[in-house]
PDB file of C-alpha atoms and ligand atoms in Angstrom:
ATOM      1  CA  MET A   1      23.683  18.899 -99.240  1.00 82.00           C
ATOM      2  CA  ARG A   2      26.315  20.344 -96.864  1.00 96.00           C
ATOM      3  CA  ARG A   3      27.218  23.971 -97.340  1.00 96.00           C
ATOM      4  CA  PRO A   4      30.884  24.518 -98.367  1.00 98.00           C
ATOM      5  CA  ILE A   5      33.010  26.232 -95.741  1.00 98.00           C
ATOM      6  CA  ILE A   6      36.351  27.870 -96.616  1.00 98.00           C
ATOM      7  CA  ALA A   7      38.290  29.330 -93.695  1.00 98.00           C
ATOM      8  CA  GLY A   8      41.495  31.337 -93.877  1.00 98.00           C
ATOM      9  CA  ASN A   9      43.877  30.814 -90.935  1.00 98.00           C
ATOM     10  CA  TRP A  10      46.300  33.821 -91.013  1.00 98.00           C
ATOM     11  CA  LYS A  11      48.411  32.458 -88.154  1.00 98.00           C
ATOM     12  CA  MET A  12      50.847  34.860 -86.547  1.00 98.00           C
ATOM     13  CA  ASN A  13      50.751  37.270 -89.557  1.00 98.00           C
ATOM     14  CA  LYS A  14      49.580  40.685 -90.116  1.00 98.00           C
ATOM     15  CA  THR A  15      49.461  43.956 -88.164  1.00 98.00           C
ATOM     16  CA  VAL A  16      46.006  45.402 -87.568  1.00 98.00           C
ATOM     17  CA  GLU A  17      46.494  47.619 -90.577  1.00 98.00           C
ATOM     18  CA  ASP A  18      47.526  44.894 -92.853  1.00 98.00           C
ATOM     19  CA  ALA A  19      44.620  42.651 -91.619  1.00 98.00           C
ATOM     20  CA  LEU A  20      42.205  45.448 -92.351  1.00 98.00           C
ATOM     21  CA  ASP A  21      43.527  45.723 -95.898  1.00 98.00           C
ATOM     22  CA  VAL A  22      42.842  42.062 -96.556  1.00 98.00           C
ATOM     23  CA  ALA A  23      39.524  42.222 -94.889  1.00 98.00           C
ATOM     24  CA  ILE A  24      38.453  45.266 -96.996  1.00 98.00           C
ATOM     25  CA  GLY A  25      39.712  43.419-100.150  1.00 98.00           C
ATOM     26  CA  LEU A  26      37.808  40.369 -99.340  1.00 98.00           C
ATOM     27  CA  LYS A  27      34.694  42.349 -98.425  1.00 98.00           C
ATOM     28  CA  ARG A  28      34.679  44.156-101.750  1.00 97.00           C
ATOM     29  CA  LYS A  29      34.471  40.651-103.423  1.00 97.00           C
ATOM     30  CA  PHE A  30      32.227  38.793-101.053  1.00 97.00           C
ATOM     31  CA  TYR A  31      30.032  41.613 -99.544  1.00 96.00           C
ATOM     32  CA  THR A  32      27.177  39.242-100.284  1.00 96.00           C
ATOM     33  CA  PHE A  33      28.010  35.649-101.203  1.00 93.00           C
ATOM     34  CA  GLY A  34      25.430  32.856-100.926  1.00 92.00           C
ATOM     35  CA  GLU A  35      27.299  29.881-102.240  1.00 96.00           C
ATOM     36  CA  ALA A  36      29.700  28.936 -99.398  1.00 97.00           C
ATOM     37  CA  ASP A  37      30.495  30.004 -95.765  1.00 98.00           C
ATOM     38  CA  ILE A  38      33.708  32.104 -95.739  1.00 98.00           C
ATOM     39  CA  VAL A  39      35.610  32.510 -92.472  1.00 98.00           C
ATOM     40  CA  ILE A  40      38.751  34.654 -91.739  1.00 98.00           C
ATOM     41  CA  CYS A  41      40.813  34.013 -88.662  1.00 98.00           C
ATOM     42  CA  PRO A  42      43.133  36.894 -88.061  1.00 98.00           C
ATOM     43  CA  PRO A  43      45.506  37.039 -84.931  1.00 98.00           C
ATOM     44  CA  PHE A  44      43.852  38.005 -81.600  1.00 98.00           C
ATOM     45  CA  THR A  45      45.212  41.611 -81.902  1.00 98.00           C
ATOM     46  CA  ALA A  46      43.183  42.286 -85.161  1.00 98.00           C
ATOM     47  CA  LEU A  47      39.995  40.380 -84.243  1.00 98.00           C
ATOM     48  CA  SER A  48      38.098  43.285 -82.973  1.00 98.00           C
ATOM     49  CA  LYS A  49      38.833  45.725 -85.858  1.00 98.00           C
ATOM     50  CA  VAL A  50      38.459  43.073 -88.544  1.00 98.00           C
ATOM     51  CA  GLY A  51      35.165  41.925 -86.931  1.00 98.00           C
ATOM     52  CA  ASP A  52      33.896  45.514 -87.144  1.00 98.00           C
ATOM     53  CA  GLU A  53      34.952  45.831 -90.741  1.00 98.00           C
ATOM     54  CA  ILE A  54      33.206  42.530 -91.913  1.00 98.00           C
ATOM     55  CA  SER A  55      30.133  42.756 -89.644  1.00 97.00           C
ATOM     56  CA  ASP A  56      27.821  43.922 -92.448  1.00 97.00           C
ATOM     57  CA  SER A  57      29.136  41.433 -95.040  1.00 98.00           C
ATOM     58  CA  SER A  58      28.778  37.768 -95.613  1.00 97.00           C
ATOM     59  CA  ILE A  59      32.287  36.960 -94.263  1.00 98.00           C
ATOM     60  CA  MET A  60      32.531  35.604 -90.758  1.00 98.00           C
ATOM     61  CA  LEU A  61      35.127  36.005 -88.146  1.00 98.00           C
ATOM     62  CA  GLY A  62      37.013  33.127 -86.538  1.00 98.00           C
ATOM     63  CA  ALA A  63      39.828  33.013 -83.821  1.00 98.00           C
ATOM     64  CA  GLN A  64      42.857  30.718 -83.940  1.00 98.00           C
ATOM     65  CA  ASP A  65      42.640  29.336 -80.350  1.00 98.00           C
ATOM     66  CA  VAL A  66      40.798  29.857 -76.990  1.00 98.00           C
ATOM     67  CA  TYR A  67      41.304  28.985 -73.377  1.00 98.00           C
ATOM     68  CA  TRP A  68      38.459  27.034 -71.561  1.00 98.00           C
ATOM     69  CA  GLU A  69      37.967  29.379 -68.527  1.00 98.00           C
ATOM     70  CA  GLU A  70      35.783  32.365 -68.659  1.00 95.00           C
ATOM     71  CA  GLU A  71      38.092  34.699 -66.906  1.00 97.00           C
ATOM     72  CA  GLY A  72      40.703  34.978 -64.136  1.00 98.00           C
ATOM     73  CA  ALA A  73      44.367  34.615 -63.550  1.00 98.00           C
ATOM     74  CA  PHE A  74      45.458  32.884 -66.773  1.00 98.00           C
ATOM     75  CA  THR A  75      48.030  35.217 -68.071  1.00 98.00           C
ATOM     76  CA  GLY A  76      48.317  35.361 -71.830  1.00 98.00           C
ATOM     77  CA  GLU A  77      45.192  33.465 -72.552  1.00 98.00           C
ATOM     78  CA  VAL A  78      41.991  34.620 -74.283  1.00 98.00           C
ATOM     79  CA  SER A  79      38.642  33.362 -73.032  1.00 98.00           C
ATOM     80  CA  PRO A  80      35.440  32.397 -74.983  1.00 98.00           C
ATOM     81  CA  LYS A  81      33.600  35.292 -73.437  1.00 98.00           C
ATOM     82  CA  MET A  82      36.178  37.588 -74.980  1.00 98.00           C
ATOM     83  CA  LEU A  83      35.909  36.031 -78.395  1.00 98.00           C
ATOM     84  CA  LYS A  84      32.122  36.224 -78.212  1.00 98.00           C
ATOM     85  CA  ASP A  85      32.518  39.919 -77.279  1.00 97.00           C
ATOM     86  CA  VAL A  86      34.295  40.603 -80.532  1.00 98.00           C
ATOM     87  CA  ARG A  87      31.605  38.615 -82.344  1.00 97.00           C
ATOM     88  CA  ALA A  88      33.831  35.591 -83.400  1.00 98.00           C
ATOM     89  CA  ARG A  89      31.623  32.910 -84.699  1.00 98.00           C
ATOM     90  CA  TYR A  90      34.290  30.153 -85.277  1.00 98.00           C
ATOM     91  CA  VAL A  91      37.270  29.023 -83.293  1.00 98.00           C
ATOM     92  CA  ILE A  92      40.124  26.851 -84.614  1.00 98.00           C
ATOM     93  CA  ILE A  93      41.062  24.280 -81.944  1.00 98.00           C
ATOM     94  CA  GLY A  94      43.940  21.905 -81.839  1.00 98.00           C
ATOM     95  CA  HIS A  95      45.814  23.066 -84.868  1.00 98.00           C
ATOM     96  CA  SER A  96      48.848  20.934 -85.384  1.00 97.00           C
ATOM     97  CA  GLU A  97      51.163  23.870 -84.688  1.00 97.00           C
ATOM     98  CA  ARG A  98      49.581  24.252 -81.270  1.00 98.00           C
ATOM     99  CA  ARG A  99      49.939  20.547 -80.662  1.00 97.00           C
ATOM    100  CA  VAL A 100      53.545  20.296 -81.870  1.00 96.00           C
ATOM    101  CA  LEU A 101      55.010  23.648 -80.885  1.00 97.00           C
ATOM    102  CA  PHE A 102      52.970  24.248 -77.656  1.00 97.00           C
ATOM    103  CA  GLY A 103      52.266  20.695 -76.395  1.00 97.00           C
ATOM    104  CA  GLU A 104      48.413  21.002 -76.767  1.00 98.00           C
ATOM    105  CA  THR A 105      46.910  17.571 -75.654  1.00 98.00           C
ATOM    106  CA  ASP A 106      43.632  15.926 -76.921  1.00 98.00           C
ATOM    107  CA  GLU A 107      42.296  16.557 -73.400  1.00 98.00           C
ATOM    108  CA  ALA A 108      42.928  20.292 -73.793  1.00 98.00           C
ATOM    109  CA  VAL A 109      41.319  20.151 -77.184  1.00 98.00           C
ATOM    110  CA  ASN A 110      38.262  18.528 -75.718  1.00 98.00           C
ATOM    111  CA  LYS A 111      37.839  21.166 -73.119  1.00 98.00           C
ATOM    112  CA  LYS A 112      38.146  23.885 -75.658  1.00 98.00           C
ATOM    113  CA  VAL A 113      35.637  22.221 -78.049  1.00 98.00           C
ATOM    114  CA  LYS A 114      33.087  21.882 -75.271  1.00 98.00           C
ATOM    115  CA  VAL A 115      33.466  25.490 -74.028  1.00 98.00           C
ATOM    116  CA  VAL A 116      33.201  26.884 -77.667  1.00 98.00           C
ATOM    117  CA  LEU A 117      29.941  25.058 -78.086  1.00 98.00           C
ATOM    118  CA  ARG A 118      28.649  26.239 -74.680  1.00 98.00           C
ATOM    119  CA  TYR A 119      29.312  29.796 -75.827  1.00 98.00           C
ATOM    120  CA  GLY A 120      27.360  29.235 -79.122  1.00 98.00           C
ATOM    121  CA  MET A 121      30.382  29.478 -81.280  1.00 98.00           C
ATOM    122  CA  ILE A 122      31.487  26.871 -83.816  1.00 98.00           C
ATOM    123  CA  PRO A 123      34.693  24.774 -83.119  1.00 98.00           C
ATOM    124  CA  ILE A 124      36.894  23.939 -86.122  1.00 98.00           C
ATOM    125  CA  MET A 125      38.726  20.884 -84.467  1.00 98.00           C
ATOM    126  CA  CYS A 126      41.794  20.033 -86.243  1.00 98.00           C
ATOM    127  CA  ILE A 127      43.232  16.488 -86.487  1.00 98.00           C
ATOM    128  CA  GLY A 128      45.805  14.788 -88.597  1.00 98.00           C
ATOM    129  CA  GLU A 129      48.715  12.370 -88.678  1.00 97.00           C
ATOM    130  CA  ARG A 130      52.445  13.155 -88.875  1.00 96.00           C
ATOM    131  CA  LEU A 131      54.660  12.038 -91.736  1.00 94.00           C
ATOM    132  CA  GLU A 132      56.188   9.014 -89.856  1.00 95.00           C
ATOM    133  CA  GLU A 133      52.617   7.961 -88.788  1.00 96.00           C
ATOM    134  CA  ARG A 134      51.467   7.901 -92.391  1.00 95.00           C
ATOM    135  CA  ASP A 135      54.616   6.086 -93.423  1.00 93.00           C
ATOM    136  CA  ASN A 136      54.436   3.488 -90.676  1.00 95.00           C
ATOM    137  CA  GLY A 137      50.759   2.773 -91.407  1.00 96.00           C
ATOM    138  CA  THR A 138      49.175   4.244 -88.218  1.00 97.00           C
ATOM    139  CA  THR A 139      47.208   7.179 -89.766  1.00 97.00           C
ATOM    140  CA  TYR A 140      43.843   5.830 -88.903  1.00 98.00           C
ATOM    141  CA  GLU A 141      44.874   4.857 -85.333  1.00 98.00           C
ATOM    142  CA  VAL A 142      46.066   8.395 -84.837  1.00 98.00           C
ATOM    143  CA  LEU A 143      42.847   9.966 -86.233  1.00 98.00           C
ATOM    144  CA  GLU A 144      40.676   7.582 -84.235  1.00 98.00           C
ATOM    145  CA  LYS A 145      42.506   8.602 -81.084  1.00 98.00           C
ATOM    146  CA  GLN A 146      42.293  12.353 -81.784  1.00 98.00           C
ATOM    147  CA  LEU A 147      38.673  11.986 -82.523  1.00 98.00           C
ATOM    148  CA  THR A 148      37.833   9.774 -79.570  1.00 98.00           C
ATOM    149  CA  ARG A 149      39.589  12.052 -77.109  1.00 98.00           C
ATOM    150  CA  GLY A 150      38.751  15.306 -78.726  1.00 98.00           C
ATOM    151  CA  LEU A 151      34.962  14.611 -78.871  1.00 98.00           C
ATOM    152  CA  LYS A 152      34.783  12.806 -75.569  1.00 98.00           C
ATOM    153  CA  ASP A 153      31.453  13.463 -73.795  1.00 98.00           C
ATOM    154  CA  ILE A 154      30.117  15.747 -76.441  1.00 97.00           C
ATOM    155  CA  PRO A 155      26.334  15.253 -76.725  1.00 96.00           C
ATOM    156  CA  LYS A 156      25.134  13.593 -79.873  1.00 93.00           C
ATOM    157  CA  GLU A 157      22.962  16.583 -80.800  1.00 92.00           C
ATOM    158  CA  ASP A 158      26.041  18.908 -80.717  1.00 96.00           C
ATOM    159  CA  VAL A 159      28.430  16.884 -82.839  1.00 96.00           C
ATOM    160  CA  GLY A 160      26.860  17.832 -86.155  1.00 93.00           C
ATOM    161  CA  ARG A 161      27.559  21.510 -85.404  1.00 95.00           C
ATOM    162  CA  ILE A 162      31.259  20.940 -85.026  1.00 98.00           C
ATOM    163  CA  ILE A 163      33.597  21.383 -88.057  1.00 98.00           C
ATOM    164  CA  ILE A 164      36.430  18.865 -88.327  1.00 98.00           C
ATOM    165  CA  ALA A 165      39.545  19.810 -90.264  1.00 98.00           C
ATOM    166  CA  TYR A 166      41.519  17.007 -91.433  1.00 98.00           C
ATOM    167  CA  GLU A 167      45.065  18.336 -91.764  1.00 98.00           C
ATOM    168  CA  PRO A 168      47.688  15.884 -92.396  1.00 97.00           C
ATOM    169  CA  VAL A 169      50.746  17.578 -90.647  1.00 96.00           C
ATOM    170  CA  TRP A 170      53.102  16.688 -93.513  1.00 96.00           C
ATOM    171  CA  ALA A 171      51.030  18.743 -95.866  1.00 95.00           C
ATOM    172  CA  ILE A 172      50.937  21.919 -93.743  1.00 94.00           C
ATOM    173  CA  GLY A 173      52.984  24.745 -95.185  1.00 89.00           C
ATOM    174  CA  THR A 174      55.122  22.237 -97.202  1.00 91.00           C
ATOM    175  CA  GLY A 175      53.668  22.712-100.573  1.00 87.00           C
ATOM    176  CA  ARG A 176      52.805  18.968-100.518  1.00 88.00           C
ATOM    177  CA  THR A 177      49.007  18.317-100.715  1.00 89.00           C
ATOM    178  CA  ALA A 178      47.395  15.065 -99.936  1.00 93.00           C
ATOM    179  CA  THR A 179      45.999  13.679-103.238  1.00 96.00           C
ATOM    180  CA  PRO A 180      42.148  14.022-103.410  1.00 97.00           C
ATOM    181  CA  ARG A 181      41.932  10.322-102.978  1.00 97.00           C
ATOM    182  CA  GLU A 182      44.084  10.322 -99.882  1.00 97.00           C
ATOM    183  CA  ALA A 183      42.009  13.154 -98.412  1.00 98.00           C
ATOM    184  CA  GLN A 184      38.789  11.595 -99.317  1.00 98.00           C
ATOM    185  CA  GLU A 185      39.778   8.266 -97.566  1.00 98.00           C
ATOM    186  CA  ALA A 186      40.502  10.096 -94.374  1.00 98.00           C
ATOM    187  CA  HIS A 187      37.360  12.270 -94.580  1.00 98.00           C
ATOM    188  CA  LYS A 188      35.212   9.118 -95.134  1.00 98.00           C
ATOM    189  CA  PHE A 189      36.998   7.491 -91.997  1.00 98.00           C
ATOM    190  CA  ILE A 190      36.009  10.692 -90.089  1.00 98.00           C
ATOM    191  CA  ARG A 191      32.350  10.508 -91.183  1.00 98.00           C
ATOM    192  CA  ASP A 192      32.062   6.796 -90.499  1.00 98.00           C
ATOM    193  CA  PHE A 193      33.589   7.385 -87.050  1.00 98.00           C
ATOM    194  CA  ILE A 194      30.948   9.941 -86.269  1.00 98.00           C
ATOM    195  CA  GLU A 195      28.153   7.594 -87.513  1.00 97.00           C
ATOM    196  CA  LYS A 196      29.484   4.725 -85.329  1.00 97.00           C
ATOM    197  CA  HIS A 197      30.094   6.660 -82.150  1.00 97.00           C
ATOM    198  CA  PHE A 198      27.348   9.384 -82.283  1.00 97.00           C
ATOM    199  CA  GLU A 199      24.526   9.028 -84.855  1.00 94.00           C
ATOM    200  CA  LYS A 200      23.877   8.942 -88.652  1.00 96.00           C
ATOM    201  CA  GLU A 201      22.131  12.277 -88.666  1.00 95.00           C
ATOM    202  CA  ALA A 202      25.216  14.077 -87.099  1.00 95.00           C
ATOM    203  CA  SER A 203      27.582  12.184 -89.470  1.00 97.00           C
ATOM    204  CA  VAL A 204      25.515  13.425 -92.542  1.00 96.00           C
ATOM    205  CA  LYS A 205      25.455  17.132 -91.230  1.00 96.00           C
ATOM    206  CA  LEU A 206      29.050  17.180 -90.168  1.00 97.00           C
ATOM    207  CA  ARG A 207      31.216  19.367 -92.367  1.00 98.00           C
ATOM    208  CA  ILE A 208      34.873  18.208 -92.832  1.00 98.00           C
ATOM    209  CA  GLN A 209      37.411  20.538 -94.092  1.00 98.00           C
ATOM    210  CA  TYR A 210      40.687  19.569 -95.755  1.00 98.00           C
ATOM    211  CA  GLY A 211      43.822  21.613 -94.886  1.00 98.00           C
ATOM    212  CA  GLY A 212      47.301  21.365 -96.002  1.00 97.00           C
ATOM    213  CA  SER A 213      48.884  23.546 -98.994  1.00 95.00           C
ATOM    214  CA  VAL A 214      45.431  24.123-100.485  1.00 97.00           C
ATOM    215  CA  LYS A 215      45.882  26.543-103.525  1.00 97.00           C
ATOM    216  CA  PRO A 216      43.668  27.954-106.186  1.00 98.00           C
ATOM    217  CA  ASP A 217      44.846  25.189-108.525  1.00 97.00           C
ATOM    218  CA  ASN A 218      44.132  22.155-106.345  1.00 97.00           C
ATOM    219  CA  ILE A 219      40.959  23.073-104.495  1.00 98.00           C
ATOM    220  CA  ALA A 220      38.457  22.086-107.160  1.00 98.00           C
ATOM    221  CA  LYS A 221      39.680  18.424-107.352  1.00 98.00           C
ATOM    222  CA  LEU A 222      39.632  18.219-103.614  1.00 98.00           C
ATOM    223  CA  MET A 223      36.137  19.676-103.374  1.00 98.00           C
ATOM    224  CA  ALA A 224      34.912  17.231-106.025  1.00 97.00           C
ATOM    225  CA  GLU A 225      35.267  14.433-103.483  1.00 98.00           C
ATOM    226  CA  GLU A 226      32.130  13.344-101.682  1.00 97.00           C
ATOM    227  CA  ASP A 227      33.166  13.922 -98.141  1.00 98.00           C
ATOM    228  CA  ILE A 228      35.371  17.043 -98.544  1.00 98.00           C
ATOM    229  CA  ASP A 229      33.123  20.006 -97.554  1.00 98.00           C
ATOM    230  CA  GLY A 230      35.658  22.772 -97.496  1.00 98.00           C
ATOM    231  CA  ALA A 231      39.082  23.841 -96.744  1.00 98.00           C
ATOM    232  CA  LEU A 232      41.128  25.340 -93.910  1.00 98.00           C
ATOM    233  CA  VAL A 233      43.737  27.391 -95.807  1.00 98.00           C
ATOM    234  CA  GLY A 234      46.883  28.764 -94.233  1.00 98.00           C
ATOM    235  CA  GLY A 235      49.528  30.528 -96.319  1.00 97.00           C
ATOM    236  CA  ALA A 236      47.326  31.069 -99.306  1.00 98.00           C
ATOM    237  CA  SER A 237      44.760  32.893 -97.326  1.00 98.00           C
ATOM    238  CA  LEU A 238      47.113  35.839 -96.656  1.00 98.00           C
ATOM    239  CA  ASP A 239      46.699  37.177-100.041  1.00 98.00           C
ATOM    240  CA  VAL A 240      43.378  38.706-101.206  1.00 98.00           C
ATOM    241  CA  ASN A 241      43.426  37.549-104.776  1.00 98.00           C
ATOM    242  CA  THR A 242      44.707  34.045-103.959  1.00 98.00           C
ATOM    243  CA  PHE A 243      42.041  33.518-101.364  1.00 98.00           C
ATOM    244  CA  VAL A 244      39.349  34.932-103.616  1.00 98.00           C
ATOM    245  CA  GLN A 245      40.403  32.413-106.327  1.00 98.00           C
ATOM    246  CA  ILE A 246      40.361  29.566-103.824  1.00 98.00           C
ATOM    247  CA  VAL A 247      36.785  30.452-102.657  1.00 98.00           C
ATOM    248  CA  GLU A 248      35.685  30.801-106.283  1.00 97.00           C
ATOM    249  CA  ASN A 249      37.219  27.532-107.384  1.00 97.00           C
ATOM    250  CA  SER A 250      35.818  25.738-104.510  1.00 97.00           C
ATOM    251  CA  ILE A 251      32.235  26.041-105.770  1.00 95.00           C
ATOM    252  CA  LEU A 252      33.043  25.135-109.423  1.00 81.00           C
TER     253      LEU A 252
HETATM  254  C1  LIG B   1      46.919  25.490 -91.715  1.00 96.37           C
HETATM  255  O1  LIG B   1      47.614  26.208 -91.216  1.00 96.37           O
HETATM  256  O2  LIG B   1      45.829  25.212 -91.288  1.00 96.37           O
HETATM  257  C2  LIG B   1      47.339  25.127 -93.156  1.00 96.37           C
HETATM  258  C3  LIG B   1      46.594  24.256 -93.796  1.00 96.37           C
HETATM  259  O3  LIG B   1      48.422  25.748 -93.695  1.00 96.37           O
HETATM  260  P1  LIG B   1      48.879  25.779 -95.260  1.00 96.37           P
HETATM  261  O4  LIG B   1      47.520  25.967 -96.119  1.00 96.37           O
HETATM  262  O5  LIG B   1      49.881  26.944 -95.380  1.00 96.37           O
HETATM  263  O6  LIG B   1      49.427  24.435 -95.519  1.00 96.37           O
END
């Protein structure tokens, strides 16, 4: 059985002090927690302090993006070496906000996935269709293209370590969630893709998160679906109690 993984993406929210407040609140609840992997992804400015705060607990640290070079003249970027230095274990890559607002391409996603694996961290590679793509029936073409390009030249034995987050763009921050059935269909498509293009073992191991307006009252039904192994949570991860409830309801 795949171990559930719930990750909170705090996006561009929280000062270091606010981030520490949330981390301390979560640590109180999940100092030790064996039933799921819990990951929090604060903004870059808070990574180091939050990382120190949670280092003795079961909660793990994630970053929201990375650049693919190790160091050098890349103003404004953060390298995998720097993320490793602050003990990040996970890195979100290709979030739809980065694709839509900052023009991130599948080729860039692919370079980032490779470098994160090379540094021994776990990429959370986000894919998902836009509303017009769902409406015009091209959802699976879009997912196939993002998977093909994002996972290009990744060795078979590494694919099972990656986390794929299926995040339909129309469900992010909109309050509109994919139905458990819609999400399950997309997750099954992703797992079948991995089996077809890599190997069965990797497809069985691969953890696929759903993301898009996940809340305490919809997580249990999503998690009941066979191919949904966790959630990538945006807005609802900013508040301690709400995120705690999501984690607790995810393992019901
Ligand atoms: C996200 O940003 O990955 C996300 C799923 O956001 P929200 O939960 O707010 O829809």
